[in-house]
Amino acid sequence: MELAVGGGLRRSASHTSLSESDDFELTRLLSKPRINVERQRSFDDLSLSDVSHSGGYGRGGFDGMYSPGGGLRSLVGTPASSALHSFEPHPIVGDAWEALRRSLVFFRGQPLGTVAAVDHASEEVLNYDQVFVRDFVPSALAFLMNGEPDIVKNFLLKTLLLQGWEKKVDRFKLGEGAMPASFKVMHDAKKGVETLHADFGESAIGRVAPVDSGFWWIILLRAYTKTTGDMTLAETPECQKGMRLILSLCLSEGFDTFPTLLCADGCCMIDRRMGVYGYPIEIQALFFMALRCALQMLKHDNEGKEFVEKIATRLHALSYHMRSYFWLDFQQLNDIYRYKTEEYSHTAVNKFNVIPDSIPDWLFEFMPCQGGFFVGNVSPARMDFRWFALGNMIAILSSLATPEQSVAIMDLIEERWEELIGEMPLKICYPAIENHEWRIVTGCDPKNTRWSYHNGGSWPVLLWLLTAACIKTGRPQIARRAIDLAERRLLKDGWPEYYDGKLGRYVGKQARKFQTWSIAGYLVAKMMLEDPSHLGMISLEEDKAMLKPVLRRSASWTN
């Protein structure tokens, strides 16, 4: 079923259009033979309890495990995993698959992705009729788990071709490796042709280019390879070059003294101004995960060897920096509370000159004795103490968090269930910004009023990340409880984009209905909980070679 995508968004510049002449390149890549690799279970026959005791998955490249997803495509629209296990599918699973398939976009007869939302009741189309790179990830995982990898392969190849086009915003040229935020299929009925128009930020609200698109692309390429056992795609010169171009943007040397990646507001899932400029946890965690995925897939040839060495060096520094300075638990909070300021030299304890009076009052009550999390941002004289869900979940899945830190994050979620889960999983950030601070930080953005949208709203798409993190840490009961909450309302409410309120009780004031990643996020969470071996496509085991810093800074005071 082909989805006709209408207008509502002004045409992008011609330099971001992919037309007939480029079809040869896609056909050539698609026609490359696939290696028929025997599929294996990632967990073999491990149970959930075995996983929690073993600490996750086997290490190494693609020689280890492959996630199942089935060799057979489901004929009734339910996950293939349901046929492999005795689980009785929930009644809304079938509706979810039907809604997901309605969002499919076709380009010259081939499925290419899913649009952001199919909300026919909404008068404003805006850019919800486009295929977003980050939004497609849960859809891609759902199709991979259901034994339908071709759409994911098509998506990876077509976005790779879009990456190669010249990218300009006004008269300024973007970096060569930038991936588009989204693209749209344009139909010319008179000429009978279809073209693609990509948005690299020149049409986006706020005109901000996405930093996370390239990272998600690398992560999805690994997920495809892990699931199918088809290593030929990642090994093509085109994919190798695509990875190197993305890495060139973020591994270049400059004036920065930190291994973290400097980013603008609006460069990630939180795509409105929300005070995440600097070094947001979401980007750092995705950066870390993409580096680790690329390290597995890059060839050690003349061109790839240099990048492999840079990645190894950066990962070592980034893991130390994040685990040391972004981590916050009860002891660490107490240490920051007692910081001295204006310290100089290498012996300084308060290295970023964080003023203890800047610690918000809510944090003292929010922080449990058992539990912790990675804070939102750390930069000179500024520590954003807010909780951000996506960054903390990716930290667990990528093993940026140590096993102890991963357990502490899950402890925090259980201890602060009402604040972070409430009646609809999952708070994108906590707490909301209010009053005068909201006016300054968000620029009075009416969509980001308190406990709405990115300012403390609840996003069902995050359910799949929560479930994956729960399985990896051996806490599936948390995911099961969260999924049960979501199933009570998602279908009845029409699969909304987000929910509002402190408890996530109300459908978002501007939320689109039939939001594709809300649908796909639920399906991925459901299939992953039923068959935990699916986790292998999106999870990385801890690298023992990385240094484990001392998590408590109190010892520094006695030195």
XYZ file of C-alpha atoms in Angstrom:
559
model
C 0.000 0.000 0.000
C 1.556 3.258 -1.082
C 1.045 6.261 1.082
C 0.345 9.505 -0.759
C 2.114 12.312 0.980
C 0.584 15.703 0.527
C 1.853 19.217 0.786
C 2.052 21.355 3.848
C 5.813 21.919 3.826
C 7.575 24.240 1.480
C 9.801 22.624 -1.079
C 13.413 22.152 -0.153
C 16.118 23.558 -2.346
C 16.908 21.596 -5.472
C 20.310 20.545 -4.207
C 18.615 18.188 -1.747
C 16.479 16.459 -4.364
C 17.143 12.883 -5.404
C 15.828 12.198 -8.876
C 15.772 9.528 -11.584
C 19.486 9.703 -12.326
C 20.319 8.376 -8.879
C 18.225 5.221 -9.157
C 21.064 3.363 -10.840
C 23.245 3.808 -7.762
C 20.562 2.450 -5.430
C 19.819 -0.461 -7.759
C 23.512 -1.300 -7.972
C 23.850 -1.388 -4.196
C 20.663 -3.368 -3.689
C 21.693 -5.935 -6.259
C 24.865 -6.902 -4.410
C 24.627 -10.535 -3.276
C 23.876 -11.315 0.334
C 25.781 -13.973 2.207
C 23.481 -16.684 3.466
C 24.600 -16.896 7.068
C 22.994 -19.431 9.369
C 20.981 -17.527 11.970
C 21.621 -18.139 15.642
C 19.938 -17.046 18.847
C 21.769 -14.213 20.599
C 21.054 -15.703 23.970
C 21.170 -19.297 22.746
C 18.986 -20.835 25.442
C 19.619 -18.321 28.232
C 16.710 -17.238 30.355
C 16.156 -13.747 31.696
C 17.677 -14.711 35.031
C 20.736 -16.097 33.251
C 21.131 -12.802 31.412
C 21.021 -10.734 34.577
C 23.728 -12.865 36.142
C 25.949 -12.955 33.076
C 25.772 -9.202 32.585
C 24.498 -9.204 29.023
C 25.929 -10.473 25.787
C 29.053 -11.972 24.408
C 31.651 -9.545 23.169
C 33.338 -9.269 19.838
C 32.251 -8.225 16.382
C 29.579 -9.893 14.290
C 30.976 -13.340 14.972
C 28.982 -13.618 18.180
C 25.236 -13.699 18.069
C 22.424 -12.750 15.777
C 19.129 -11.520 17.096
C 16.185 -13.585 15.990
C 13.457 -11.872 14.120
C 12.491 -14.837 12.366
C 12.928 -16.254 9.022
C 9.190 -16.082 8.364
C 7.206 -12.920 7.976
C 4.048 -12.830 10.027
C 0.990 -13.279 7.848
C -1.448 -11.918 10.382
C 0.390 -8.727 11.231
C 1.607 -9.896 14.623
C 5.248 -10.271 15.616
C 7.014 -13.345 14.327
C 8.295 -13.896 17.858
C 4.738 -14.636 19.020
C 4.714 -17.732 16.853
C 7.947 -18.920 18.449
C 6.772 -18.625 22.034
C 3.685 -19.415 24.053
C 2.864 -15.781 24.796
C -0.687 -14.749 24.061
C -0.513 -11.472 22.122
C -2.368 -8.516 23.568
C -5.489 -7.517 21.596
C -3.980 -4.182 20.550
C -0.906 -5.792 18.922
C -2.771 -6.503 15.688
C -4.093 -2.935 15.552
C -0.574 -1.638 16.129
C 0.811 -3.603 13.184
C -1.979 -2.408 10.912
C -1.305 1.191 11.926
C 2.446 0.762 11.415
C 1.941 -0.612 7.904
C -0.356 2.293 7.043
C 2.559 4.621 7.709
C 4.798 2.956 5.114
C 6.242 5.141 2.374
C 7.102 3.697 -1.032
C 9.592 5.064 -3.536
C 9.367 3.608 -7.027
C 7.689 0.498 -5.751
C 10.041 -0.165 -2.842
C 9.200 0.409 0.854
C 11.556 3.102 2.062
C 10.488 4.139 5.549
C 7.555 5.277 7.670
C 6.141 8.783 7.980
C 6.177 10.463 11.371
C 2.392 10.397 11.789
C -0.771 9.535 9.874
C -3.141 11.902 11.656
C -5.943 12.575 9.188
C -7.805 14.643 11.774
C -5.027 17.207 11.990
C -5.397 20.274 9.803
C -1.679 21.088 9.852
C 0.578 18.628 8.078
C 3.840 20.489 8.762
C 6.621 17.901 8.426
C 4.783 14.943 9.980
C 4.336 13.472 6.486
C 8.081 12.990 6.175
C 10.367 10.079 7.028
C 12.589 11.115 9.926
C 15.843 9.268 10.514
C 15.490 9.149 14.307
C 11.754 8.403 14.157
C 12.245 5.466 11.811
C 14.595 3.606 14.187
C 11.866 1.917 16.302
C 9.939 1.120 13.104
C 13.091 -0.425 11.656
C 13.657 -2.509 14.775
C 10.057 -3.742 14.635
C 10.443 -4.837 11.016
C 13.796 -6.484 11.755
C 12.292 -8.401 14.669
C 9.425 -9.476 12.422
C 11.750 -10.850 9.759
C 11.300 -7.987 7.269
C 14.780 -6.516 6.776
C 14.409 -5.253 3.197
C 12.712 -1.998 4.163
C 15.559 -1.286 6.597
C 18.142 -1.997 3.919
C 16.364 0.313 1.471
C 16.249 3.049 4.094
C 19.943 2.733 4.954
C 20.994 2.899 1.309
C 18.752 5.775 0.318
C 19.733 7.967 3.277
C 23.341 7.146 2.451
C 22.814 8.578 -1.038
C 21.132 11.661 0.423
C 24.160 12.184 2.646
C 26.259 12.703 -0.484
C 24.295 15.725 -1.720
C 25.488 19.255 -1.196
C 23.840 20.679 1.919
C 23.257 24.414 2.292
C 21.311 26.561 4.714
C 20.983 29.976 3.123
C 24.519 30.517 1.807
C 26.316 28.343 4.344
C 27.440 24.808 3.535
C 27.076 22.007 6.082
C 29.664 19.342 6.760
C 29.945 16.635 4.121
C 29.001 13.833 6.511
C 25.759 15.334 7.846
C 22.755 13.049 7.566
C 19.315 14.530 6.847
C 16.815 15.040 9.627
C 14.084 13.811 7.289
C 13.098 13.300 3.683
C 9.882 13.295 1.696
C 8.714 11.461 -1.423
C 7.435 13.943 -4.010
C 5.049 12.742 -6.735
C 4.837 14.517 -10.107
C 1.625 13.184 -11.629
C 2.133 14.983 -14.941
C 5.649 13.666 -15.550
C 4.988 10.389 -13.787
C 8.147 10.586 -11.708
C 8.956 10.426 -8.011
C 11.775 12.317 -6.333
C 13.085 12.686 -2.823
C 13.552 15.984 -1.028
C 15.713 15.943 2.074
C 15.784 18.374 4.979
C 19.180 18.902 6.599
C 17.916 21.697 8.826
C 17.195 24.325 6.208
C 13.439 23.805 6.638
C 13.423 22.736 10.280
C 11.879 24.824 13.052
C 14.780 26.861 14.372
C 16.973 25.876 11.383
C 19.023 23.415 13.476
C 20.787 20.504 11.800
C 20.359 17.150 13.569
C 23.494 15.870 15.253
C 21.871 12.553 16.156
C 20.800 11.413 12.661
C 24.247 10.160 11.725
C 24.620 8.334 15.031
C 21.244 6.621 14.661
C 22.185 5.616 11.109
C 25.341 3.836 12.311
C 23.454 2.183 15.181
C 20.739 0.990 12.795
C 23.319 -0.354 10.336
C 24.748 -2.514 13.115
C 21.245 -3.638 14.154
C 20.541 -4.706 10.570
C 23.832 -6.586 10.368
C 23.345 -8.272 13.722
C 19.830 -9.383 12.877
C 20.376 -10.648 9.329
C 23.950 -11.865 9.516
C 24.440 -9.980 6.238
C 27.809 -8.315 6.614
C 28.089 -7.387 2.945
C 26.067 -4.185 3.337
C 28.263 -2.700 6.056
C 31.363 -3.754 4.139
C 30.428 -1.956 0.909
C 32.700 0.967 0.022
C 29.640 3.245 0.168
C 28.725 2.318 3.755
C 32.344 2.434 4.855
C 32.662 5.931 3.387
C 29.375 7.001 4.948
C 30.562 5.976 8.397
C 33.895 7.704 7.920
C 32.177 10.944 6.847
C 29.957 10.924 9.935
C 32.931 10.234 12.174
C 34.979 12.965 10.523
C 32.474 15.548 11.747
C 32.747 14.541 15.389
C 36.318 13.296 15.714
C 38.026 16.376 14.302
C 40.398 18.162 16.616
C 39.656 21.692 17.755
C 39.748 23.988 20.743
C 37.603 21.842 23.008
C 39.296 20.472 26.119
C 36.645 17.798 26.703
C 36.101 14.492 24.827
C 32.358 15.221 24.751
C 30.671 16.674 21.661
C 29.650 20.343 21.687
C 26.092 20.759 20.395
C 23.416 23.385 19.890
C 19.907 23.437 21.332
C 17.428 21.510 19.196
C 19.982 19.130 17.679
C 18.462 15.884 18.974
C 15.094 14.353 19.927
C 14.542 17.438 22.055
C 14.334 19.560 18.917
C 13.062 22.751 20.541
C 14.991 25.176 22.676
C 15.180 23.526 26.105
C 18.545 24.606 27.466
C 20.373 21.481 26.319
C 23.092 23.411 24.477
C 26.627 22.425 25.356
C 27.149 18.729 26.032
C 23.685 17.107 26.339
C 23.640 13.575 27.745
C 21.514 12.282 24.856
C 24.102 13.232 22.243
C 27.054 12.028 24.330
C 25.436 8.624 24.892
C 24.492 8.265 21.204
C 27.985 9.442 20.226
C 29.515 6.785 22.471
C 27.242 4.058 21.106
C 27.815 5.040 17.473
C 31.573 4.997 18.014
C 31.397 1.493 19.455
C 29.161 0.285 16.618
C 31.451 1.825 13.999
C 34.466 0.214 15.659
C 32.887 -3.187 14.981
C 32.008 -2.443 11.366
C 34.895 -0.355 10.015
C 37.437 -2.198 7.914
C 41.028 -2.035 9.066
C 42.215 -0.934 5.637
C 44.278 2.127 4.784
C 41.337 4.500 5.165
C 39.636 2.789 8.080
C 42.698 2.147 10.238
C 43.145 5.828 11.112
C 39.522 6.090 12.218
C 39.758 2.905 14.282
C 42.683 4.387 16.197
C 40.873 7.697 16.729
C 37.744 5.914 17.916
C 39.644 3.798 20.425
C 41.352 6.871 21.869
C 38.119 8.869 22.026
C 36.125 6.053 23.614
C 38.684 5.687 26.362
C 38.578 9.402 27.192
C 34.807 9.745 26.731
C 33.933 6.837 29.018
C 36.163 8.204 31.774
C 34.776 11.725 31.421
C 31.125 10.678 31.405
C 31.383 8.153 34.209
C 33.305 10.592 36.370
C 31.722 13.989 35.782
C 28.189 13.312 34.493
C 27.324 10.681 37.083
C 25.246 11.724 40.083
C 24.167 9.699 43.101
C 23.585 10.508 46.763
C 27.292 10.543 47.651
C 28.246 12.577 44.629
C 25.482 15.093 45.315
C 26.737 15.493 48.863
C 30.258 16.073 47.551
C 29.076 18.762 45.111
C 27.070 20.367 47.923
C 30.358 20.811 49.817
C 32.439 21.982 46.854
C 34.886 24.831 47.149
C 35.036 27.233 44.215
C 37.740 29.149 42.370
C 40.146 26.201 42.550
C 43.171 26.286 40.297
C 45.699 23.721 39.002
C 45.519 19.987 38.393
C 44.742 19.294 42.035
C 41.325 21.002 41.832
C 38.422 18.869 43.025
C 35.731 21.152 41.578
C 37.191 20.986 38.080
C 34.281 22.730 36.335
C 33.850 25.401 39.033
C 30.253 24.393 39.736
C 28.737 26.686 42.365
C 27.014 24.617 45.108
C 24.235 27.219 45.353
C 23.251 26.316 41.777
C 21.960 22.921 42.943
C 18.153 23.119 42.586
C 16.013 22.447 45.648
C 14.006 19.665 43.993
C 17.106 17.519 43.589
C 17.687 17.015 47.302
C 14.272 15.381 47.652
C 14.412 13.578 44.312
C 17.737 11.799 44.889
C 17.178 8.488 46.716
C 19.774 6.896 48.947
C 19.984 4.014 46.482
C 20.082 5.014 42.835
C 21.654 7.520 40.488
C 21.682 8.861 36.930
C 23.682 10.757 34.352
C 22.843 14.452 34.580
C 21.690 16.388 31.542
C 24.758 18.519 30.920
C 28.151 19.471 32.341
C 30.134 22.487 31.202
C 32.131 25.298 32.854
C 30.238 26.685 35.877
C 27.094 24.869 34.796
C 25.640 21.496 35.679
C 22.175 20.695 34.362
C 20.843 18.354 37.038
C 17.714 17.343 35.117
C 16.959 13.695 34.343
C 16.785 12.884 30.620
C 15.376 9.474 29.768
C 16.847 8.756 26.343
C 20.425 9.565 27.335
C 20.278 7.371 30.446
C 18.690 4.443 28.588
C 21.259 4.626 25.783
C 24.005 4.832 28.423
C 22.844 1.458 29.724
C 22.451 -0.154 26.285
C 25.827 1.079 25.030
C 27.585 0.197 28.309
C 28.622 3.792 28.737
C 27.205 3.180 32.203
C 29.101 0.625 34.248
C 27.100 -2.373 35.510
C 26.868 -0.660 38.908
C 25.651 2.585 37.348
C 23.128 0.718 35.187
C 21.655 -0.928 38.274
C 21.557 2.459 40.029
C 19.607 4.010 37.121
C 17.011 1.242 37.349
C 16.903 1.668 41.135
C 16.135 5.350 40.603
C 13.275 4.553 38.226
C 11.728 2.189 40.751
C 12.216 4.635 43.630
C 10.785 7.552 41.643
C 8.117 5.687 39.698
C 5.423 8.345 40.057
C 7.727 11.127 38.860
C 9.334 9.302 35.911
C 6.630 6.816 34.851
C 3.352 7.980 36.380
C 0.311 6.883 34.383
C 2.065 6.784 30.975
C 5.693 5.839 30.345
C 8.061 7.686 30.061
C 9.047 11.216 31.117
C 11.361 12.611 28.466
C 12.924 14.826 31.138
C 12.312 15.659 34.767
C 11.394 18.086 36.168
C 9.627 20.614 33.960
C 10.895 24.180 33.645
C 8.354 26.705 34.948
C 7.616 30.401 35.374
C 10.383 32.911 34.674
C 12.979 30.222 34.007
C 10.698 28.731 31.336
C 10.450 32.108 29.604
C 14.209 32.516 29.494
C 15.253 28.972 28.650
C 12.589 28.120 26.048
C 12.047 31.601 24.613
C 8.411 31.443 25.783
C 7.781 28.466 23.497
C 4.018 27.759 23.902
C 4.485 24.119 22.920
C 6.954 23.603 25.742
C 4.861 24.853 28.638
C 5.360 22.967 31.901
C 4.749 19.205 31.790
C 4.112 19.283 28.054
C 5.975 18.152 24.931
C 9.740 18.232 25.600
C 9.299 20.124 28.868
C 8.406 17.186 31.090
C 5.977 15.452 28.732
C 5.572 11.655 28.644
C 6.556 9.918 25.405
C 5.316 6.366 24.667
C 8.125 5.828 22.134
C 10.598 5.684 25.025
C 8.931 2.452 26.134
C 11.166 0.371 23.872
C 14.317 1.916 25.308
C 13.097 1.377 28.856
C 12.268 -2.249 28.063
C 15.674 -2.883 26.499
C 17.428 -1.356 29.510
C 15.273 -3.423 31.883
C 16.135 -6.654 30.097
C 19.833 -5.870 30.022
C 19.896 -5.144 33.759
C 17.798 -8.193 34.623
C 14.744 -6.182 35.680
C 12.030 -7.274 33.194
C 9.313 -6.746 35.813
C 9.802 -2.983 35.485
C 9.221 -3.155 31.729
C 6.213 -5.409 32.142
C 4.634 -2.971 34.583
C 5.281 -0.028 32.248
C 3.885 -1.872 29.211
C 0.751 -2.752 31.149
C 0.213 0.955 31.846
C 0.678 1.875 28.179
C -1.685 -0.826 26.932
C -4.555 0.618 28.948
C -4.660 3.795 26.892
C -2.529 3.844 23.729
C -5.059 2.335 21.336
C -8.022 4.021 23.007
C -6.300 7.406 22.734
C -5.284 6.841 19.097
C -1.536 6.299 19.622
C -0.687 9.923 20.481
C 2.748 11.454 20.122
C 3.030 12.473 23.782
C 1.073 12.979 27.001
C 0.911 16.016 29.301
C 0.771 16.533 33.044
C 2.924 15.519 35.999
C 1.637 11.943 35.763
C 1.233 11.850 31.972
C -2.536 11.650 32.401
C -3.657 13.847 29.490
C -3.148 13.457 25.751
C -0.728 16.187 24.682
C -2.342 19.484 23.748
C -0.704 19.471 20.297
C 0.047 15.736 20.060
C -0.533 14.090 16.700
C -2.595 10.912 16.687
C -1.299 7.699 15.114
C 2.254 8.828 15.758
C 4.328 6.114 14.103
C 7.090 5.827 16.645
C 4.575 5.563 19.491
C 3.149 2.549 17.661
C 6.531 1.046 16.778
C 7.965 1.718 20.237
C 5.175 -0.331 21.787
C 5.648 -3.201 19.325
C 9.407 -3.313 19.865
C 8.965 -3.292 23.646
C 6.383 -6.085 23.415
C 8.468 -8.292 21.121
C 11.628 -7.703 23.106
C 9.977 -8.656 26.388
C 8.551 -11.816 24.815
C 11.878 -12.774 23.232
C 14.799 -11.084 25.052
C 17.315 -12.341 22.490
C 16.150 -9.438 20.298
C 18.155 -7.223 22.645
C 21.347 -8.258 20.844
C 20.658 -5.966 17.920
C 20.647 -2.830 20.087
C 22.847 -3.675 23.084
C 26.607 -3.672 23.586
C 28.510 -5.442 26.322
C 30.889 -3.502 28.530
C 34.403 -3.164 27.193
C 36.681 -4.298 29.990
C 39.574 -2.367 28.476
C 37.977 0.962 29.375
C 39.067 2.469 32.656
C 36.590 2.427 35.499
C 37.038 5.675 37.429
C 36.370 5.972 41.106
C 32.754 7.066 41.294
C 33.083 8.986 44.532
C 34.995 12.214 44.608
C 35.055 12.444 48.385
C 38.412 10.677 48.440
C 39.951 13.666 46.687
C 39.378 15.775 49.748
C 41.783 13.654 51.780
C 44.581 13.696 49.209
